[in-house]
Amino acid sequence: MIKKLLLFVLLAGAGVMFWTGISDYEVKQDLNPIASYYADQGLEETGAANLVTAVVVRYRGLDTLGEVVILFLTASILGFFLIKRDGKNDFRESSEILKTASRLLEPIIILAGVYVFVNGHLTPGGGFQGGAILASALILAYLANPNDSISKTLLKITESFSGLSFVIIGVLGIILAGGFLDSTLLPAGSIGNLISAGVIPIIYLFVGLKVGSELAGIVTNLKYAPKNESE
Amino acid sequence: MITLEYITLGTGILLMLMGIWGLFTQKNLIKIVIGFTLVDTGIHILMVSIGHIKNRTAPIIDDAVNASEAADKVVDPIPQAMVLTAIVIGLGITALMLTFVVKMAKDNNSLNVSNFKSLKW
């Protein structure tokens, strides 16, 4: 009883705290100075029509690198905890409908994922979203054929190569252009074209491959999670 | 008067409160993880709605938004970029928590948080 009361007090307190935070929230009319700088100068400085991409890859590129590193650490720790020696689980065969549908859908999903991260600087989307779509195609493949397995070595090579290329592009930016991850390393090109915005599409390509292979690796590791010792 | 801003902000706060409730009342470890992800999602909705400005469009420069007048036509791109980062980090943390759940369930043969005596003092 006292527990429930305490919980109620906690929730009510949190609710009041959050509500006072927003109750006198005034609807904004203008962008704050830094956002309006990004809106005004973003296209000129980066060449990316999608301003969110300009912020993610150029202005906060270091954050994105850190984010990719965190994802890599997660995948590594997962692999460390869920390691299984023989790597074989017996799963029930999936239904014929799922198998046939996955053969039809997988290429389309992969194509959609590649489209999303290749066009990240022009349309809504980007490396992380596209990578997640790529990984979803691999997860569908796992659901359809649970006893087949994607080569872990291939995933690791893709992931390491993409991560390394990301850092190398960043360092090349220091040497050849204005700074770490500077997108003016390559000419900006004409705005709105697929090949434009300097190195942003290349960075997003590597981010997409890296995120896709990492998420697929996480699912692979969770799939082969060890069963109870007693079994 | 209820406006769009209050609906989105209220949804975010409600999701956060539901998540906190789940964190404190649920006994099943996986349900605790679900509670955490609810808090996570609530924060994302809150952040995006704070960056929203009425009658403005997505921060993408194309035929509808000229580069010269972009600052008067688009919403704040920074919270959206931050939420993009936060979603990925949230995914990483959730995967990590589920890994620990798998490990704990394997060691103690139970998902009930009351059965983990080593957590008590």
Coordinates of C-alpha atoms in Angstrom, one line a residue:
Chain A
M1 CA 0.0 0.0 0.0
I2 CA 2.7 2.4 1.0
K3 CA 4.5 1.5 -2.1
K4 CA 1.6 2.3 -4.3
L5 CA 1.1 5.6 -2.5
L6 CA 4.8 6.5 -3.0
L7 CA 4.5 5.6 -6.7
F8 CA 1.4 7.8 -7.0
V9 CA 3.2 10.7 -5.3
L10 CA 6.2 10.2 -7.7
L11 CA 4.1 10.1 -10.8
A12 CA 2.0 13.1 -9.7
G13 CA 5.2 15.0 -8.9
A14 CA 6.7 14.2 -12.2
G15 CA 3.5 15.1 -14.0
V16 CA 3.3 18.4 -12.3
M17 CA 7.0 19.1 -13.0
F18 CA 6.6 18.3 -16.7
W19 CA 3.4 20.2 -16.9
T20 CA 4.7 23.4 -15.3
G21 CA 7.6 23.1 -17.8
I22 CA 5.2 23.4 -20.8
S23 CA 2.1 25.0 -19.4
D24 CA 3.3 28.5 -20.2
Y25 CA 4.9 27.2 -23.4
E26 CA 4.7 30.0 -26.0
V27 CA 4.4 29.0 -29.6
K28 CA 7.5 30.1 -31.3
Q29 CA 7.3 32.6 -34.2
D30 CA 11.0 32.6 -35.3
L31 CA 14.0 30.4 -35.4
N32 CA 16.6 30.9 -32.8
P33 CA 19.8 32.6 -34.2
I34 CA 21.8 29.4 -34.7
A35 CA 19.0 27.6 -36.4
S36 CA 18.4 30.6 -38.7
Y37 CA 22.1 30.6 -39.5
Y38 CA 21.9 27.0 -40.5
A39 CA 18.8 27.7 -42.6
D40 CA 20.4 30.6 -44.4
Q41 CA 23.9 29.4 -44.8
G42 CA 23.5 25.6 -44.7
L43 CA 22.8 25.2 -48.4
E44 CA 25.6 27.5 -49.4
E45 CA 28.2 26.0 -47.1
T46 CA 27.4 22.3 -47.5
G47 CA 25.4 22.0 -50.7
A48 CA 22.9 19.7 -49.0
A49 CA 19.2 20.6 -49.8
N50 CA 18.1 18.6 -46.7
L51 CA 19.1 20.9 -43.8
V52 CA 18.8 18.1 -41.2
T53 CA 21.4 16.3 -43.2
A54 CA 23.6 19.4 -43.3
V55 CA 23.4 19.6 -39.5
V56 CA 23.9 15.9 -38.9
V57 CA 26.8 15.3 -41.3
R58 CA 28.5 18.7 -41.5
Y59 CA 27.8 21.0 -38.5
R60 CA 27.5 18.1 -35.9
G61 CA 29.6 15.6 -37.9
L62 CA 31.6 14.8 -34.8
D63 CA 28.4 13.9 -32.9
T64 CA 27.5 11.5 -35.7
L65 CA 30.9 9.9 -35.5
G66 CA 30.4 9.4 -31.8
E67 CA 27.0 8.0 -32.5
V68 CA 28.4 5.5 -34.9
V69 CA 31.0 4.5 -32.3
I70 CA 28.3 4.0 -29.7
L71 CA 26.5 1.7 -32.1
F72 CA 29.7 -0.2 -32.8
L73 CA 30.3 -0.6 -29.0
T74 CA 26.8 -1.9 -28.5
A75 CA 27.3 -4.5 -31.2
S76 CA 30.7 -5.5 -29.8
I77 CA 29.4 -5.8 -26.2
L78 CA 26.4 -7.8 -27.5
G79 CA 28.6 -10.2 -29.4
F80 CA 30.8 -10.5 -26.3
F81 CA 27.9 -11.4 -24.0
L82 CA 25.9 -13.6 -26.3
I83 CA 28.8 -15.6 -27.8
K84 CA 27.9 -19.2 -28.5
R85 CA 30.5 -21.8 -29.3
D86 CA 28.7 -24.1 -31.8
G87 CA 26.4 -21.4 -33.2
K88 CA 23.6 -23.7 -34.1
N89 CA 20.0 -23.4 -33.0
D90 CA 17.2 -25.5 -34.3
F91 CA 14.3 -23.3 -35.3
R92 CA 10.9 -24.4 -36.6
E93 CA 10.5 -24.1 -40.3
S94 CA 8.6 -21.0 -41.3
S95 CA 5.5 -21.1 -43.4
E96 CA 5.4 -21.2 -47.2
I97 CA 3.7 -17.9 -47.4
L98 CA 6.4 -16.1 -45.5
K99 CA 9.1 -17.8 -47.5
T100 CA 7.6 -16.9 -50.9
A101 CA 6.7 -13.4 -49.9
S102 CA 10.2 -12.7 -48.5
R103 CA 11.7 -13.7 -51.8
L104 CA 9.5 -11.1 -53.5
L105 CA 10.0 -8.4 -50.9
E106 CA 13.7 -8.6 -50.0
P107 CA 15.1 -7.0 -53.2
I108 CA 12.5 -4.3 -53.0
I109 CA 13.2 -3.5 -49.4
I110 CA 17.0 -3.5 -50.0
L111 CA 16.4 -1.1 -53.0
A112 CA 14.3 1.2 -50.8
G113 CA 17.0 1.2 -48.2
V114 CA 19.7 2.1 -50.7
Y115 CA 17.5 4.8 -52.2
V116 CA 16.9 6.3 -48.8
F117 CA 20.6 6.6 -47.9
V118 CA 21.8 7.6 -51.3
N119 CA 19.3 10.5 -51.5
G120 CA 19.9 11.5 -47.8
H121 CA 21.1 15.0 -48.8
L122 CA 18.1 15.7 -51.0
T123 CA 15.0 14.1 -49.5
P124 CA 14.0 13.1 -46.0
G125 CA 16.1 10.2 -45.0
G126 CA 19.8 9.4 -44.6
G127 CA 22.3 6.9 -43.5
F128 CA 20.7 5.8 -40.3
Q129 CA 17.2 5.4 -41.7
G130 CA 18.5 3.6 -44.8
G131 CA 20.7 1.4 -42.8
A132 CA 17.7 0.4 -40.6
I133 CA 15.7 -0.5 -43.7
L134 CA 18.6 -2.6 -45.1
A135 CA 18.8 -4.4 -41.8
S136 CA 15.0 -5.0 -41.8
A137 CA 15.4 -6.9 -45.2
L138 CA 18.0 -9.1 -43.5
I139 CA 15.7 -9.7 -40.5
L140 CA 13.0 -10.7 -42.9
A141 CA 15.4 -13.2 -44.5
Y142 CA 16.1 -14.6 -41.0
L143 CA 12.3 -14.9 -40.3
A144 CA 11.8 -16.7 -43.6
N145 CA 14.7 -19.1 -43.4
P146 CA 15.6 -19.2 -39.7
N147 CA 18.2 -22.0 -40.1
D148 CA 20.2 -20.2 -42.7
S149 CA 22.7 -17.7 -41.6
I150 CA 24.3 -14.6 -43.0
S151 CA 28.1 -14.7 -42.9
K152 CA 29.2 -12.9 -39.8
T153 CA 32.6 -12.3 -41.4
L154 CA 31.0 -10.4 -44.3
L155 CA 29.1 -8.3 -41.9
K156 CA 32.2 -7.5 -39.9
I157 CA 34.2 -6.6 -43.0
T158 CA 31.5 -4.3 -44.3
E159 CA 31.1 -2.6 -40.9
S160 CA 34.9 -2.1 -40.3
F161 CA 35.5 -0.9 -43.8
S162 CA 32.6 1.6 -43.6
G163 CA 33.7 2.9 -40.2
L164 CA 37.3 3.2 -41.3
S165 CA 36.3 5.1 -44.5
F166 CA 34.2 7.5 -42.5
V167 CA 37.2 8.4 -40.3
I168 CA 39.5 8.6 -43.3
I169 CA 37.2 11.0 -45.1
G170 CA 37.1 13.1 -41.9
V171 CA 40.9 13.2 -41.7
L172 CA 41.2 14.0 -45.4
G173 CA 39.0 17.0 -44.6
I174 CA 41.6 18.3 -42.2
I175 CA 44.4 17.9 -44.7
L176 CA 42.7 19.0 -47.9
A177 CA 39.8 21.2 -46.8
G178 CA 38.6 23.4 -43.9
G179 CA 38.5 20.8 -41.1
F180 CA 37.4 17.5 -39.8
L181 CA 34.5 16.1 -41.9
D182 CA 34.4 19.3 -44.1
S183 CA 32.1 18.6 -47.0
T184 CA 33.9 20.9 -49.4
L185 CA 36.5 18.2 -49.9
L186 CA 34.8 17.5 -53.2
P187 CA 33.2 20.2 -55.4
A188 CA 29.6 21.0 -54.3
G189 CA 28.1 20.3 -57.7
S190 CA 24.7 21.7 -58.7
I191 CA 22.3 21.7 -55.9
G192 CA 19.5 19.2 -56.1
N193 CA 21.4 16.6 -58.2
L194 CA 22.2 13.2 -56.9
I195 CA 25.9 13.9 -57.1
S196 CA 26.2 17.1 -55.2
A197 CA 26.9 18.4 -51.6
G198 CA 30.6 17.4 -51.6
V199 CA 31.3 14.3 -49.5
I200 CA 28.0 14.2 -47.7
P201 CA 26.5 11.4 -50.0
I202 CA 29.7 9.4 -49.6
I203 CA 29.6 9.7 -45.8
Y204 CA 26.0 8.8 -45.8
L205 CA 26.7 5.8 -48.0
F206 CA 29.2 4.5 -45.5
V207 CA 27.0 5.3 -42.5
G208 CA 24.1 3.4 -44.2
L209 CA 26.3 0.3 -44.8
K210 CA 27.7 0.5 -41.3
V211 CA 24.4 0.9 -39.6
G212 CA 22.8 -1.8 -41.8
S213 CA 25.5 -4.4 -41.1
E214 CA 25.7 -3.5 -37.4
L215 CA 21.9 -3.9 -36.9
A216 CA 22.0 -7.2 -38.8
G217 CA 24.9 -8.3 -36.6
I218 CA 23.0 -7.4 -33.5
V219 CA 20.0 -9.5 -34.7
T220 CA 22.3 -12.3 -35.6
N221 CA 23.8 -12.3 -32.2
L222 CA 20.4 -12.2 -30.5
K223 CA 19.2 -15.0 -32.7
Y224 CA 22.1 -17.3 -31.5
A225 CA 21.6 -16.3 -27.9
P226 CA 22.6 -19.2 -25.7
K227 CA 19.8 -21.2 -24.2
N228 CA 19.6 -22.1 -20.5
E229 CA 22.5 -24.3 -19.3
S230 CA 20.0 -26.8 -17.9
E231 CA 18.7 -27.7 -21.4
Chain B
M1 CA -7.8 26.1 -26.2
I2 CA -6.2 22.9 -27.4
T3 CA -3.7 23.5 -30.1
L4 CA -1.4 21.1 -32.0
E5 CA 1.5 22.1 -29.8
Y6 CA -0.3 21.0 -26.6
I7 CA -1.5 17.8 -28.1
T8 CA 2.1 16.7 -29.1
L9 CA 3.7 18.0 -25.9
G10 CA 0.9 16.3 -23.8
T11 CA 1.4 13.0 -25.7
G12 CA 5.2 13.2 -25.0
I13 CA 4.6 13.8 -21.3
L14 CA 2.0 11.1 -21.1
L15 CA 4.3 8.5 -22.7
M16 CA 7.1 9.5 -20.3
L17 CA 4.8 9.1 -17.3
M18 CA 3.5 5.7 -18.6
G19 CA 7.1 4.6 -19.0
I20 CA 8.1 5.7 -15.5
W21 CA 5.1 3.9 -14.1
G22 CA 6.2 0.8 -16.0
L23 CA 9.7 1.1 -14.7
F24 CA 8.5 1.1 -11.1
T25 CA 5.6 -1.4 -11.1
Q26 CA 6.5 -4.1 -13.5
K27 CA 8.2 -7.3 -12.3
N28 CA 9.1 -8.8 -15.6
L29 CA 12.5 -7.6 -16.9
I30 CA 11.4 -7.3 -20.5
K31 CA 8.4 -5.2 -19.4
I32 CA 10.9 -2.9 -17.6
V33 CA 12.8 -2.5 -20.8
I34 CA 9.6 -1.6 -22.6
G35 CA 8.9 1.0 -19.9
F36 CA 12.3 2.5 -20.6
T37 CA 11.7 2.7 -24.4
L38 CA 8.4 4.4 -23.7
V39 CA 10.2 7.1 -21.7
D40 CA 12.6 7.3 -24.7
T41 CA 9.9 7.8 -27.2
G42 CA 8.1 10.4 -25.1
I43 CA 11.3 12.5 -24.9
H44 CA 11.7 12.2 -28.7
I45 CA 8.1 13.5 -29.3
L46 CA 8.7 16.3 -26.8
M47 CA 11.9 17.4 -28.5
V48 CA 10.5 17.4 -32.0
S49 CA 7.4 19.3 -30.9
I50 CA 9.5 21.9 -29.2
G51 CA 11.3 22.5 -32.5
H52 CA 8.1 22.9 -34.4
I53 CA 7.0 26.4 -35.6
K54 CA 3.4 26.9 -36.7
N55 CA 2.7 27.1 -40.4
R56 CA 6.1 26.2 -41.5
T57 CA 7.4 23.2 -43.5
A58 CA 10.1 20.6 -43.2
P59 CA 13.7 21.9 -43.4
I60 CA 14.4 20.8 -46.9
I61 CA 15.2 23.3 -49.6
D62 CA 13.4 22.6 -52.9
D63 CA 10.8 24.1 -55.2
A64 CA 8.5 25.1 -52.3
V65 CA 11.3 26.7 -50.2
N66 CA 13.8 29.0 -51.8
A67 CA 17.2 29.2 -50.3
S68 CA 17.0 32.9 -49.8
E69 CA 13.9 32.8 -47.6
A70 CA 14.6 29.5 -45.9
A71 CA 14.9 31.0 -42.5
D72 CA 11.3 32.3 -42.7
K73 CA 9.8 29.1 -44.0
V74 CA 11.3 26.1 -42.3
V75 CA 11.0 24.6 -38.8
D76 CA 14.1 24.2 -36.6
P77 CA 16.4 21.5 -38.0
I78 CA 18.5 21.1 -34.9
P79 CA 16.0 19.2 -32.7
Q80 CA 15.3 16.9 -35.6
A81 CA 19.0 16.1 -36.0
M82 CA 19.3 15.6 -32.3
V83 CA 16.3 13.2 -32.2
L84 CA 17.8 11.3 -35.1
T85 CA 20.9 10.8 -32.9
A86 CA 18.8 10.0 -29.9
I87 CA 16.8 7.3 -31.7
V88 CA 20.0 5.5 -32.7
I89 CA 21.5 5.8 -29.2
G90 CA 18.2 4.6 -27.7
L91 CA 18.2 1.6 -30.0
G92 CA 21.8 0.8 -28.9
I93 CA 20.8 1.1 -25.2
T94 CA 17.7 -1.1 -25.7
A95 CA 19.7 -3.8 -27.4
L96 CA 22.2 -3.7 -24.6
M97 CA 19.5 -3.9 -21.9
L98 CA 17.9 -6.9 -23.7
T99 CA 21.3 -8.6 -23.8
F100 CA 21.7 -8.2 -20.0
V101 CA 18.1 -9.5 -19.7
V102 CA 19.1 -12.6 -21.7
K103 CA 22.2 -13.1 -19.6
M104 CA 20.4 -12.6 -16.3
A105 CA 17.5 -14.9 -17.4
K106 CA 20.0 -17.5 -18.4
D107 CA 21.9 -17.4 -15.1
N108 CA 18.9 -17.3 -12.7
N109 CA 16.3 -19.1 -14.9
S110 CA 13.8 -16.4 -14.2
L111 CA 12.6 -13.1 -15.6
N112 CA 11.0 -11.9 -12.4
V113 CA 13.0 -9.1 -10.9
S114 CA 12.0 -10.2 -7.4
N115 CA 14.1 -13.4 -7.8
F116 CA 17.4 -11.5 -8.2
K117 CA 18.6 -11.7 -4.6
S118 CA 22.0 -10.2 -5.4
L119 CA 20.3 -6.9 -6.2
K120 CA 18.9 -6.5 -2.7
W121 CA 20.6 -5.2 0.4

